mmCIF file of C-alpha atoms in Angstrom:
data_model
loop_
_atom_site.group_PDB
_atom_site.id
_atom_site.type_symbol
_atom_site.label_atom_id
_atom_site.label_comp_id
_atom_site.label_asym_id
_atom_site.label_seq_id
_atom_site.Cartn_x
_atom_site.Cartn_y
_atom_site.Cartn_z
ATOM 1 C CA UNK A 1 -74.413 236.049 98.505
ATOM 2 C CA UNK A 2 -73.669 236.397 102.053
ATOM 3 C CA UNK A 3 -70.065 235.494 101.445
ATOM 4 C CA UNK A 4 -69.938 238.217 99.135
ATOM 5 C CA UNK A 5 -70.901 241.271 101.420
ATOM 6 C CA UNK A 6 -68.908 244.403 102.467
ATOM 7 C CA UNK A 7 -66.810 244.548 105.171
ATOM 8 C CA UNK A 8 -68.706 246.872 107.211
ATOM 9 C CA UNK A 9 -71.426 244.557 106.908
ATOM 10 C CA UNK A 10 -69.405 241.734 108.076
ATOM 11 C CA UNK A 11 -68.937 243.265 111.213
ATOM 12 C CA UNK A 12 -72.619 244.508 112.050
ATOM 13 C CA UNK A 13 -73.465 240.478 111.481
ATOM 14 C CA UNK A 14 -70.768 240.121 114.057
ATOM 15 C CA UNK A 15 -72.479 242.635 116.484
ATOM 16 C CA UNK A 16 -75.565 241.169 116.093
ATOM 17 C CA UNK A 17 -74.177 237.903 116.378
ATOM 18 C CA UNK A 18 -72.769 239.278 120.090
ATOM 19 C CA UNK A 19 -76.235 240.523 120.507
ATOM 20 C CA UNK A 20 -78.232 237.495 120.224
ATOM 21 C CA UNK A 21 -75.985 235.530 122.371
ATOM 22 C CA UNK A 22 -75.538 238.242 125.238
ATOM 23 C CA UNK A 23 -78.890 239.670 124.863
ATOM 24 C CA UNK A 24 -81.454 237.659 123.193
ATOM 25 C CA UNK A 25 -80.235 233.922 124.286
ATOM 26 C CA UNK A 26 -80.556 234.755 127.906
ATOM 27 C CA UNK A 27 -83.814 236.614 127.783
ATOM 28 C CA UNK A 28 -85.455 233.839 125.874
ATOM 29 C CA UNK A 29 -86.556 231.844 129.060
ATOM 30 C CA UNK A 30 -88.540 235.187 130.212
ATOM 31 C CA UNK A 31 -90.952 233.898 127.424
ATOM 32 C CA UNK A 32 -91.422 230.288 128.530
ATOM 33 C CA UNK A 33 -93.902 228.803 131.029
ATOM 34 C CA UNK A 34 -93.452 231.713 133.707
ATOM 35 C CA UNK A 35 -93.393 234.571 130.927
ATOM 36 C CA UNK A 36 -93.057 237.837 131.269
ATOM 37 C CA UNK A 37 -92.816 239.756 128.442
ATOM 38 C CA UNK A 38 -92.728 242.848 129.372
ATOM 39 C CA UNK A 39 -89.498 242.388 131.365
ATOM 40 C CA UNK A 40 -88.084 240.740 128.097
ATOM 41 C CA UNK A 41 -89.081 243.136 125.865
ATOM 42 C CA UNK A 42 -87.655 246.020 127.877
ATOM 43 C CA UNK A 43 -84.785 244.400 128.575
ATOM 44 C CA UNK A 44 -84.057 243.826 124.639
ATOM 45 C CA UNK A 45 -85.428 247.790 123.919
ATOM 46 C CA UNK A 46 -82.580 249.016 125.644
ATOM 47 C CA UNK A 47 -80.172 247.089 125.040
ATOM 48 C CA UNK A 48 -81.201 247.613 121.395
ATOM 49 C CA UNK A 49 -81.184 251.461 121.769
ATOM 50 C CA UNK A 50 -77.547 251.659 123.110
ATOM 51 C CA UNK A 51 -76.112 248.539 120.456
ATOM 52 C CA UNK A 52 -77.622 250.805 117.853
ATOM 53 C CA UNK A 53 -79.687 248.014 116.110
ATOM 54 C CA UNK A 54 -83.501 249.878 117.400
ATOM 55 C CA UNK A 55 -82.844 253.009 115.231
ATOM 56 C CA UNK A 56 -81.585 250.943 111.951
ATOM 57 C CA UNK A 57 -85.898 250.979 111.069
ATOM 58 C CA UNK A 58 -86.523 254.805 111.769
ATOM 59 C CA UNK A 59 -85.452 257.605 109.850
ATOM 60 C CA UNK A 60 -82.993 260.123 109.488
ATOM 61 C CA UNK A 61 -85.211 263.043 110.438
ATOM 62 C CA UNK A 62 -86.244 261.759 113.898
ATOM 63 C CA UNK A 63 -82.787 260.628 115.507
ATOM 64 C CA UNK A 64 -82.716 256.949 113.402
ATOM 65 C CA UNK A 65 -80.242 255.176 111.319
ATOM 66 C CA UNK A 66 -82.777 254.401 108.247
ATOM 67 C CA UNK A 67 -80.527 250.984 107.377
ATOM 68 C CA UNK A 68 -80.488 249.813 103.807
ATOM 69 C CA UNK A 69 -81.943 247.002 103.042
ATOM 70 C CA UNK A 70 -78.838 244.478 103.110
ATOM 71 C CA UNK A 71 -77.745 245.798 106.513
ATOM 72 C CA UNK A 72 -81.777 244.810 107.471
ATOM 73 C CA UNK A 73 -81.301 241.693 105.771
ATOM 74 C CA UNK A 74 -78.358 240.746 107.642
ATOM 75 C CA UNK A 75 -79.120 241.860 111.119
ATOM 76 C CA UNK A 76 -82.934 240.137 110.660
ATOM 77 C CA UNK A 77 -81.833 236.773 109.115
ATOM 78 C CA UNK A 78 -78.940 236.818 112.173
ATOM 79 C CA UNK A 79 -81.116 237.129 114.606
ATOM 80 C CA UNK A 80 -83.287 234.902 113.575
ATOM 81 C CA UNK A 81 -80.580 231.974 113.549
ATOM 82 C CA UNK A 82 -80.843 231.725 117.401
ATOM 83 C CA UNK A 83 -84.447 231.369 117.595
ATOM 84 C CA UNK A 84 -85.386 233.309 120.280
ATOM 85 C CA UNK A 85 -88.234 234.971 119.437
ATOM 86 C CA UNK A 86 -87.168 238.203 121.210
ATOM 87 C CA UNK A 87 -85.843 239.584 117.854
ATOM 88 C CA UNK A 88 -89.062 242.029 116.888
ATOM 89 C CA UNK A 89 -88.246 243.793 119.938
ATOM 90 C CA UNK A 90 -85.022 244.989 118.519
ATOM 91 C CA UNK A 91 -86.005 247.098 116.185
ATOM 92 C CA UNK A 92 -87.604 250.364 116.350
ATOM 93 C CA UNK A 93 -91.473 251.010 115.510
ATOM 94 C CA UNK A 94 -91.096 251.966 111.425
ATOM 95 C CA UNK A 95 -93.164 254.657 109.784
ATOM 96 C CA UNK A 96 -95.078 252.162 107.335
ATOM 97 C CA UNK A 97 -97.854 253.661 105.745
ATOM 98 C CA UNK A 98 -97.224 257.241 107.323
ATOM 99 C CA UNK A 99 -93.897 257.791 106.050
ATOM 100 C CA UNK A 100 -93.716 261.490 104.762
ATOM 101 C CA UNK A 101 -97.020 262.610 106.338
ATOM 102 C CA UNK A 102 -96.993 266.199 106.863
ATOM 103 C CA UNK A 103 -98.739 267.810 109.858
ATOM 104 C CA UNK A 104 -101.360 267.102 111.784
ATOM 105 C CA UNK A 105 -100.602 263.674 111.347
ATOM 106 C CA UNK A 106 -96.838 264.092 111.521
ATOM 107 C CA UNK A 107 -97.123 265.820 115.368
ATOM 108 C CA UNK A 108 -100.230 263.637 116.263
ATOM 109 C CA UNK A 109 -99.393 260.487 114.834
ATOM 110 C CA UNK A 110 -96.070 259.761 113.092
ATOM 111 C CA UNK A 111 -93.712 260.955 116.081
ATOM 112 C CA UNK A 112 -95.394 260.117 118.992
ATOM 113 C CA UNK A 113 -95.221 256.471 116.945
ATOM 114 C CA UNK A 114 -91.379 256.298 116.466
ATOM 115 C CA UNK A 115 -90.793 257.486 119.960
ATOM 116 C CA UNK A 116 -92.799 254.475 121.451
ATOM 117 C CA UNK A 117 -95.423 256.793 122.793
ATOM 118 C CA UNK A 118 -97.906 255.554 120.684
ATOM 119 C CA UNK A 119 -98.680 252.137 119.389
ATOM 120 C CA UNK A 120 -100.450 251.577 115.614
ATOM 121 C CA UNK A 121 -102.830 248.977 114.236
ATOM 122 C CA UNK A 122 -102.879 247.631 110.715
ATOM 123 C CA UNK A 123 -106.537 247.427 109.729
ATOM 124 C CA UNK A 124 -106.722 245.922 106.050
ATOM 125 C CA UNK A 125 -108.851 242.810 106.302
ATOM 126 C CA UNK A 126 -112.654 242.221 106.449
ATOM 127 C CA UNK A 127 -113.988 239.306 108.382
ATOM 128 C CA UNK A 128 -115.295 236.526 106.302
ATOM 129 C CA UNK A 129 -118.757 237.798 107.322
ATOM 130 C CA UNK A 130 -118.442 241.359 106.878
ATOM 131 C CA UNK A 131 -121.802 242.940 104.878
ATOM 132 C CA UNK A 132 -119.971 245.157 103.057
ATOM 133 C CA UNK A 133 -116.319 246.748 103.065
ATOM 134 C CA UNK A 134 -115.424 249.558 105.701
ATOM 135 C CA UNK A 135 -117.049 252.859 104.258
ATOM 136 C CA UNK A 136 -115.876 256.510 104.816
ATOM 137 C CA UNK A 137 -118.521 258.394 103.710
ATOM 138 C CA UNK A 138 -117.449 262.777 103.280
ATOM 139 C CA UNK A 139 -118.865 265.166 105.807
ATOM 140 C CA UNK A 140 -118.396 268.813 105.493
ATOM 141 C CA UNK A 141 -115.851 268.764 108.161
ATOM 142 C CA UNK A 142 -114.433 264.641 107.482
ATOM 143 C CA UNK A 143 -115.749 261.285 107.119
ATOM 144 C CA UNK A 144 -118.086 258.663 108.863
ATOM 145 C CA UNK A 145 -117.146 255.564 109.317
ATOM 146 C CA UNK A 146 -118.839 252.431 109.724
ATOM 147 C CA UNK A 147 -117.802 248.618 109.005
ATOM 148 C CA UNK A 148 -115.489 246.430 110.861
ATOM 149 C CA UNK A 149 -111.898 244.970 110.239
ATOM 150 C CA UNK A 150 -110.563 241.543 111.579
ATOM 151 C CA UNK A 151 -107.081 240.536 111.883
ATOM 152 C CA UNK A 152 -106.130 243.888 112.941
ATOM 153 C CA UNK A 153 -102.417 243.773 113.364
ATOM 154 C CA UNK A 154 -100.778 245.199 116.828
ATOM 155 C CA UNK A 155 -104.959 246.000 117.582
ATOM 156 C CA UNK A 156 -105.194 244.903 120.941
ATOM 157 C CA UNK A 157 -102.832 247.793 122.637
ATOM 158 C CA UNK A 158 -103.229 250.321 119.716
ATOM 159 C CA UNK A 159 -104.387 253.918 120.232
ATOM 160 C CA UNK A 160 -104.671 254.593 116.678
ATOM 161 C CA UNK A 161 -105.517 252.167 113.279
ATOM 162 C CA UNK A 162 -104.193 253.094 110.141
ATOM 163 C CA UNK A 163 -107.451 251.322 108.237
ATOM 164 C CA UNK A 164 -107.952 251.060 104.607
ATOM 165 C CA UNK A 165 -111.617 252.312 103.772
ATOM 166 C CA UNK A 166 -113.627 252.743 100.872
ATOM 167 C CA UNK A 167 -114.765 256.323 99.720
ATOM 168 C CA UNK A 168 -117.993 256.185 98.137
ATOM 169 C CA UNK A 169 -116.749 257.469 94.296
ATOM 170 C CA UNK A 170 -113.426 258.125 95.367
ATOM 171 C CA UNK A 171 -112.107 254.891 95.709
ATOM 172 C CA UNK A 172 -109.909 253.517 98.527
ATOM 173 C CA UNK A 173 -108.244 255.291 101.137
ATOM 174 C CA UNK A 174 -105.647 254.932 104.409
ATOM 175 C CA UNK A 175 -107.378 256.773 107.377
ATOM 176 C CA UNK A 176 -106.323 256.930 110.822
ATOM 177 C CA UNK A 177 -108.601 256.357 112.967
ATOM 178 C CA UNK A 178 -107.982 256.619 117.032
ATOM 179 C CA UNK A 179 -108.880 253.341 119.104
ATOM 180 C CA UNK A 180 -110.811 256.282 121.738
ATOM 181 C CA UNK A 181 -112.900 257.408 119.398
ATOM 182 C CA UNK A 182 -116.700 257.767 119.949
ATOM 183 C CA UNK A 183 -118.018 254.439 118.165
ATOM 184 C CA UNK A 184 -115.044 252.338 117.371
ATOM 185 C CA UNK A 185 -115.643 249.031 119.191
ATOM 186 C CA UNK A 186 -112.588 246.411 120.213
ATOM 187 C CA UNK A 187 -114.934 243.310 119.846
ATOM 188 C CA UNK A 188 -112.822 240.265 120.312
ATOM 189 C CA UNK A 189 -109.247 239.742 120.793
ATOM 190 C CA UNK A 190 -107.988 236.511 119.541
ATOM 191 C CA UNK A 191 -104.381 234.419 119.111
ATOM 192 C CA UNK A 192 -103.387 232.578 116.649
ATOM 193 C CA UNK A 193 -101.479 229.018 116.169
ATOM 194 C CA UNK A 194 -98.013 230.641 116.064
ATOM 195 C CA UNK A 195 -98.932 232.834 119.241
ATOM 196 C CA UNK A 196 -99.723 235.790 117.707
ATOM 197 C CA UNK A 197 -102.391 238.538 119.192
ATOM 198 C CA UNK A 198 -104.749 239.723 116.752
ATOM 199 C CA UNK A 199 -108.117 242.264 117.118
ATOM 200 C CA UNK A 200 -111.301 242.303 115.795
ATOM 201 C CA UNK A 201 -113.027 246.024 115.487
ATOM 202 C CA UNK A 202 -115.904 247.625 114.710
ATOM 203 C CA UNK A 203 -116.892 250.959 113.783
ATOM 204 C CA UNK A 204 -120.428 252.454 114.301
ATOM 205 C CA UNK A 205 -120.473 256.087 112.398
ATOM 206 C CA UNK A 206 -117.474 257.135 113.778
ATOM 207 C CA UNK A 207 -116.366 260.586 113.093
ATOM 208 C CA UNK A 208 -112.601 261.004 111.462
ATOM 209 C CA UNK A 209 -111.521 264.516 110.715
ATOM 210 C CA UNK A 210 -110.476 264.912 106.895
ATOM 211 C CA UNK A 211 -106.914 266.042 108.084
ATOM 212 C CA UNK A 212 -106.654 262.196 108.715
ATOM 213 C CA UNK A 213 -106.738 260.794 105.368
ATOM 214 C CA UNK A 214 -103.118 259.560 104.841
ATOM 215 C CA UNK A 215 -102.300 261.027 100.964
ATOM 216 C CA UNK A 216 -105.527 261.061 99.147
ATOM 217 C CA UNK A 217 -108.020 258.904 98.747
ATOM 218 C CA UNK A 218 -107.959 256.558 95.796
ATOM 219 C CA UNK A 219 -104.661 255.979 97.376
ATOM 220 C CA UNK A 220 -105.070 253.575 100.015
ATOM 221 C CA UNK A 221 -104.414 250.076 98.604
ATOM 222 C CA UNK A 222 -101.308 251.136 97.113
ATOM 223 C CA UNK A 223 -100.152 252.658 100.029
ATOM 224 C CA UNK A 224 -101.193 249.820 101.915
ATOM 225 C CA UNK A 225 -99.428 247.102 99.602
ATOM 226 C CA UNK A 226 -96.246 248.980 99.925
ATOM 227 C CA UNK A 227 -96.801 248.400 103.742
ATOM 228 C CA UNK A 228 -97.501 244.778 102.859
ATOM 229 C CA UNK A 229 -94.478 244.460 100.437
ATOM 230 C CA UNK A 230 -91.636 246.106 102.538
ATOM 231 C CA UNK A 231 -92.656 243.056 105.084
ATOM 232 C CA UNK A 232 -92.217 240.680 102.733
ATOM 233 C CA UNK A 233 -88.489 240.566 102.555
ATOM 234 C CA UNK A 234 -88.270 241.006 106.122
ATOM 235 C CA UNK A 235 -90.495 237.739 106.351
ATOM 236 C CA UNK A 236 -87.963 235.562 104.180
ATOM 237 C CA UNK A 237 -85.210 236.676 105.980
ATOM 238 C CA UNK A 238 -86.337 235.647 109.055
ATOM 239 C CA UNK A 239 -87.484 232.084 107.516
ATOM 240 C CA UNK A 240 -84.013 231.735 106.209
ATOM 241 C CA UNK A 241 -82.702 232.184 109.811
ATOM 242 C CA UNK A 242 -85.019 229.763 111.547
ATOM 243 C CA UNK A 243 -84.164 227.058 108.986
ATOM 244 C CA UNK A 244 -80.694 227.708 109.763
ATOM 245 C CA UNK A 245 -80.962 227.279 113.447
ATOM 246 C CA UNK A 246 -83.588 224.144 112.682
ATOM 247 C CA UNK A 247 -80.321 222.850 110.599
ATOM 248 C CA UNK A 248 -77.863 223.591 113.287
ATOM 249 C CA UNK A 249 -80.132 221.635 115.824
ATOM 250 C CA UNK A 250 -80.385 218.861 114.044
ATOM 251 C CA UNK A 251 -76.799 218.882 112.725
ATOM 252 C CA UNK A 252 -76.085 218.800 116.475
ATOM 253 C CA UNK A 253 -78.855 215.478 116.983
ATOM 254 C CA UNK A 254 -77.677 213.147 113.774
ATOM 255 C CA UNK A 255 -73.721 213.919 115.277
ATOM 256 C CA UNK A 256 -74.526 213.191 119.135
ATOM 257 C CA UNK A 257 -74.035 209.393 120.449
ATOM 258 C CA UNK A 258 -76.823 207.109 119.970
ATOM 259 C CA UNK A 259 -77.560 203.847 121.362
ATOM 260 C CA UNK A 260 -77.364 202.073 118.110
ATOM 261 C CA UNK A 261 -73.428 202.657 118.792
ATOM 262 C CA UNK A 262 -73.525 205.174 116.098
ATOM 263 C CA UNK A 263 -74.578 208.696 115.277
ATOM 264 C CA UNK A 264 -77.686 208.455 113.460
ATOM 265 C CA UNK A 265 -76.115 210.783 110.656
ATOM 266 C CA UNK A 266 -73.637 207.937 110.033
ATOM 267 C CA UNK A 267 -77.140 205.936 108.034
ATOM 268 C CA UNK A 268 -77.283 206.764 104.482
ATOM 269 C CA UNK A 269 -80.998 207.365 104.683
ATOM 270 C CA UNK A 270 -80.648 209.896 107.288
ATOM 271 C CA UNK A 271 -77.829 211.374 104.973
ATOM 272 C CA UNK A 272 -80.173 211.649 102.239
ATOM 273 C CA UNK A 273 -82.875 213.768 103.814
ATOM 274 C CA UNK A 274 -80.425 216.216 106.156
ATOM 275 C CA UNK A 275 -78.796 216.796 102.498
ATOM 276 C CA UNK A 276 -82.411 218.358 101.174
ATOM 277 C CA UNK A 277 -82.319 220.241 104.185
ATOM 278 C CA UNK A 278 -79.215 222.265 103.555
ATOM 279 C CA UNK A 279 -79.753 222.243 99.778
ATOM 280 C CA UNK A 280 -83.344 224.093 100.128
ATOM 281 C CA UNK A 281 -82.354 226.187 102.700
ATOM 282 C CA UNK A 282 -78.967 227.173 100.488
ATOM 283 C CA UNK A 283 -81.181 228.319 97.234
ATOM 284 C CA UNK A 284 -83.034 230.399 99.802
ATOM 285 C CA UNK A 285 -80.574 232.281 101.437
ATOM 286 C CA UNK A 286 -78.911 232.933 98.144
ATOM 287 C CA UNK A 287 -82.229 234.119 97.000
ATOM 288 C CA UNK A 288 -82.290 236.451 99.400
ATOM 289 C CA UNK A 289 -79.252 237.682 99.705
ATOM 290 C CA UNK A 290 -79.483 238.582 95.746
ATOM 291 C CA UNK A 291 -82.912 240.237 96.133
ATOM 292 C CA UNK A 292 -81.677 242.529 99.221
ATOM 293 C CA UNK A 293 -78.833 243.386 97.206
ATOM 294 C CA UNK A 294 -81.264 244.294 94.019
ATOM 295 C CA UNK A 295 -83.423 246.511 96.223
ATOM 296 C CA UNK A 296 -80.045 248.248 97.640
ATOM 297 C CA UNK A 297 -79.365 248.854 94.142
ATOM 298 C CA UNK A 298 -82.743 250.949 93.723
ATOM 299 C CA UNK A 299 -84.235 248.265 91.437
ATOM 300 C CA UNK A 300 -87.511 247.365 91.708
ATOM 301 C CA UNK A 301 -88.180 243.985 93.604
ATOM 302 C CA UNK A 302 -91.893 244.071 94.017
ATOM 303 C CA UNK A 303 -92.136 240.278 91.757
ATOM 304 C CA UNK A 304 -88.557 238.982 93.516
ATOM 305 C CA UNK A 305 -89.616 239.480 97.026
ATOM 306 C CA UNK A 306 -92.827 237.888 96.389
ATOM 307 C CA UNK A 307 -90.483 235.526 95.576
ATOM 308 C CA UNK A 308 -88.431 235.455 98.089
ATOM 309 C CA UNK A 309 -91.395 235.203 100.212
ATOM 310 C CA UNK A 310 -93.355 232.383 98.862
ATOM 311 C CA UNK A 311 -89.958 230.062 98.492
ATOM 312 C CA UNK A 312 -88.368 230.915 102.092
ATOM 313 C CA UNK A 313 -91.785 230.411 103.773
ATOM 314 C CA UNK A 314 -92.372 227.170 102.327
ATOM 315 C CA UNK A 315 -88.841 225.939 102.792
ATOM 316 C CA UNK A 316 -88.963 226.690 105.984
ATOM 317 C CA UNK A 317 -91.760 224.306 106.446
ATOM 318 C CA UNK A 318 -90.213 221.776 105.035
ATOM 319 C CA UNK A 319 -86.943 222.284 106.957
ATOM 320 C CA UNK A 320 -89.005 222.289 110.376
ATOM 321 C CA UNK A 321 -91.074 219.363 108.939
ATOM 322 C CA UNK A 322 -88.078 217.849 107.802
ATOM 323 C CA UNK A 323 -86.156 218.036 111.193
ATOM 324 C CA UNK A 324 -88.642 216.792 113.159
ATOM 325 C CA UNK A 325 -88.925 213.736 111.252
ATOM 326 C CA UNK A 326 -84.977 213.080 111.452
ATOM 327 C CA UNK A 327 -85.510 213.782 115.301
ATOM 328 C CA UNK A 328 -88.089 211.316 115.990
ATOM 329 C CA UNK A 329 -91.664 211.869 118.223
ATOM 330 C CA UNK A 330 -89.732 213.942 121.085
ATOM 331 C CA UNK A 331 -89.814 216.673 118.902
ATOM 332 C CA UNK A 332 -93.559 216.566 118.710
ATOM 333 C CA UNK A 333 -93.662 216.957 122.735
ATOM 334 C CA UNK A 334 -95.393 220.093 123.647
ATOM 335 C CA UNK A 335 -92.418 222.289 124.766
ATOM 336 C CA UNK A 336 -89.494 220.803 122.928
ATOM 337 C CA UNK A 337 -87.909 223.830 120.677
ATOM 338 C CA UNK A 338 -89.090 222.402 117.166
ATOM 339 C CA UNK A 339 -92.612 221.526 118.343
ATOM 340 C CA UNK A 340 -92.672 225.308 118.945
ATOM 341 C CA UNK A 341 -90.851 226.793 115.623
ATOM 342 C CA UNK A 342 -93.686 224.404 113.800
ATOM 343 C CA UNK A 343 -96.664 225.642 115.103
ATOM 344 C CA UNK A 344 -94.530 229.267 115.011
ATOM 345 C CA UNK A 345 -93.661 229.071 111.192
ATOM 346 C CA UNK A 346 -97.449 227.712 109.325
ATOM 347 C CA UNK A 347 -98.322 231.443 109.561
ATOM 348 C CA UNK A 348 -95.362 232.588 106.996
ATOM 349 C CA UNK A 349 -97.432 231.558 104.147
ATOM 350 C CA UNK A 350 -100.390 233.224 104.851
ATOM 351 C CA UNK A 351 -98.950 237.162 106.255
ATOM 352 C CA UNK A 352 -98.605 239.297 103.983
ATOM 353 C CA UNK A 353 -100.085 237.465 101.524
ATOM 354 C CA UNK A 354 -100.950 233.928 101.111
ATOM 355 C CA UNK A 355 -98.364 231.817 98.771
ATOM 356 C CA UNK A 356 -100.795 231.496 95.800
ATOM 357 C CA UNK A 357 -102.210 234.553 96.010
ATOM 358 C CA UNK A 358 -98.513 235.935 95.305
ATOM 359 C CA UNK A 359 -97.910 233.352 93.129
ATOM 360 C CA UNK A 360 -101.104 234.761 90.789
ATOM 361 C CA UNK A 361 -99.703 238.143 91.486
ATOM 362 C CA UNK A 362 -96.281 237.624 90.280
ATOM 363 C CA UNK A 363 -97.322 235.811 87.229
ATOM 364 C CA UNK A 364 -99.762 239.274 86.844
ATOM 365 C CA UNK A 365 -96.348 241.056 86.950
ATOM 366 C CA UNK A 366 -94.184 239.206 84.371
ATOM 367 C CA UNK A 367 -97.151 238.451 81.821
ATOM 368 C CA UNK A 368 -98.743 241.364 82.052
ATOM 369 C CA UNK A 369 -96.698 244.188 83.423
ATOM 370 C CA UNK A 370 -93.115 242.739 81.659
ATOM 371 C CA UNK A 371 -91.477 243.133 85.588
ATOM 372 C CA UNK A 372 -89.649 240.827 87.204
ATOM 373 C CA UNK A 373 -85.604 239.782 86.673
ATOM 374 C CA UNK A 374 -84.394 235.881 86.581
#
């Protein structure tokens, strides 16, 4: 439980606590109608650098703090309670699925990536039309590629992909593949509902050295869900923040003078659905919180933060859902702070995994595979 955590961990949530309101609270207009992220986002990268908070994702053996997974858990699900969305830019670009390359990929790749001279794409899905999956066929020297990926995550301004491909009797692989490269094609950059920015690409017999196969192939998917998973955790903490700030806002609404003559929390119906508010949001944060501290532990939490997952995404939908209707229409006006966090939150329960997909998959790992704790 959060109540329950060390002492040193009590007093990073208070940094980050000092962070979000001197840091991220202020910056958060730099995002509105006049944006500009870039001045946001390097404002928050260096102030992140010098609190400490931007090497807690990187390792030990390039200058970072590699943070355990409670610390992660607490700084994430803190920052998320303010609701700025300025909180990604905290952190540090992570190894993912090129943790413990060695070289070339290490010099060319890996580094250059952590220093934020490089940026990486996630290329795992295949649009809905796609003839076949992405194929690496060997050379004597590498692999061509062709196929195309869709929802390529971070695509737009990458200068590399780390793309899971399909080696003709070999099985799956991770291969990195450079954005410059003879034959890769950016075809369509797209946003979503929640204001994400996501890239279609495709690849016409591109040439990939063997040296950039990322383990070996007949690798790849696991590698890649490992990616997938370690997000996963990150995802429900930041849904249990948002639901706290969407409880704090409306806390702040059902207490506030009304023209009735009394605060609309005062009306037993109101009372009735704020109290399913805090009660949802309370199993998930204690789910959460339990998890982290399982993972810290060195147990494996591959079926409890699929858990974690599915529940804190769709509690937070109810929460926003839920606050909006205690609020009344103004919080469907384009603009107003919970008209935003619901658009912002309907794509929780699809990243990383869609809820019944990881539903099916954790009921794979109990019944079949005898994993999971209760």
């Amino acid at each position: 439980m959060p109540e329950s955590i060390t002492r040193e961990l009590v007093e990073l949530r208070d940094r980050a606590e000092r962070f979000a309101r001197e840091v991220l609270v202020p910056n958060k207009p730099a995002m509105g109608a006049d944006a500009d992220p870039a001045r946001a986002r390097s404002i928050v990268v260096r102030a992140a650098r010098d609190a400490g908070f931007f090497a807690m994702t990187q390792p030990r053996a390039v200058g970072g703090s590699e943070a355990g997974l409670l610390a992660l858990t607490v700084v994430r699900e803190t920052f998320a309670s303010f609701n700025t969305g300025l909180a990604h830019y905290a952190f540090g670009p992570g190894p993912g699925v090129l943790a413990a390359v060695g070289e070339p990929l290490r010099s060319r790749y890996l580094l250059p990536l952590l220093a934020g001279d490089k940026r990486a794409g996630f290329a795992f899905t295949e649009p809905d039309d796609a003839a076949h999956f992405t194929r690496a066929v060997p050379t004597a020297d590498g692999y061509r590629v062709s196929g195309r990926k869709s929802y390529v995550t971070g695509g737009a301004h990458a200068d590399f992909l780390n793309a899971l491909v399909d080696v003709p009797e070999q099985g799956r692989a991770m291969l990195v593949i450079d954005t410059g490269a003879p034959g890769v094609v950016l075809e369509r950059k797209f946003a979503s509902l929640d204001g994400s920015h996501h890239a279609a690409f495709r690849f016409d017999d591109v040439s990939v050295p063997a040296a950039n196969v990322i383990g070996r192939p007949g690798e790849g998917m696991p590698r890649a869900m490992r990616q997938i998973g370690d997000t996963r955790l990150l995802i429900a903490a930041e849904a249990v923040g948002l639901a706290r700030w969407a409880i704090d806002f409306t806390t702040q609404h059902l207490k506030a003078p009304h023209h009735s003559g009394e605060p609309l929390g005062a009306r037993e119906g109101v009372r009735l659905r704020y109290a399913d508010l805090r009660i949802k949001t309370f199993a998930a944060r204690s789910m959460l919180y339990r998890t982290a501290r399982l993972g810290e532990a060195g147990a494996n939490i591959v079926n409890e933060g699929i858990a974690c997952k599915v529940f804190a995404t769709e509690m937070l939908s109810d929460v926003v859902d839920g606050a909006i209707q205690l609020v009344g229409g103004k919080a469907l006006t384009v603009g107003h702070p919970l008209e935003q966090l619901y658009r912002e939150v309907r794509s929780l329960r699809l990243a990383e995994g869609a809820s019944d997909v990881l539903r099916l998959n954790l009921a794979r790992g109990s019944l079949d595979l005898d994993k999971g704790v209760l």
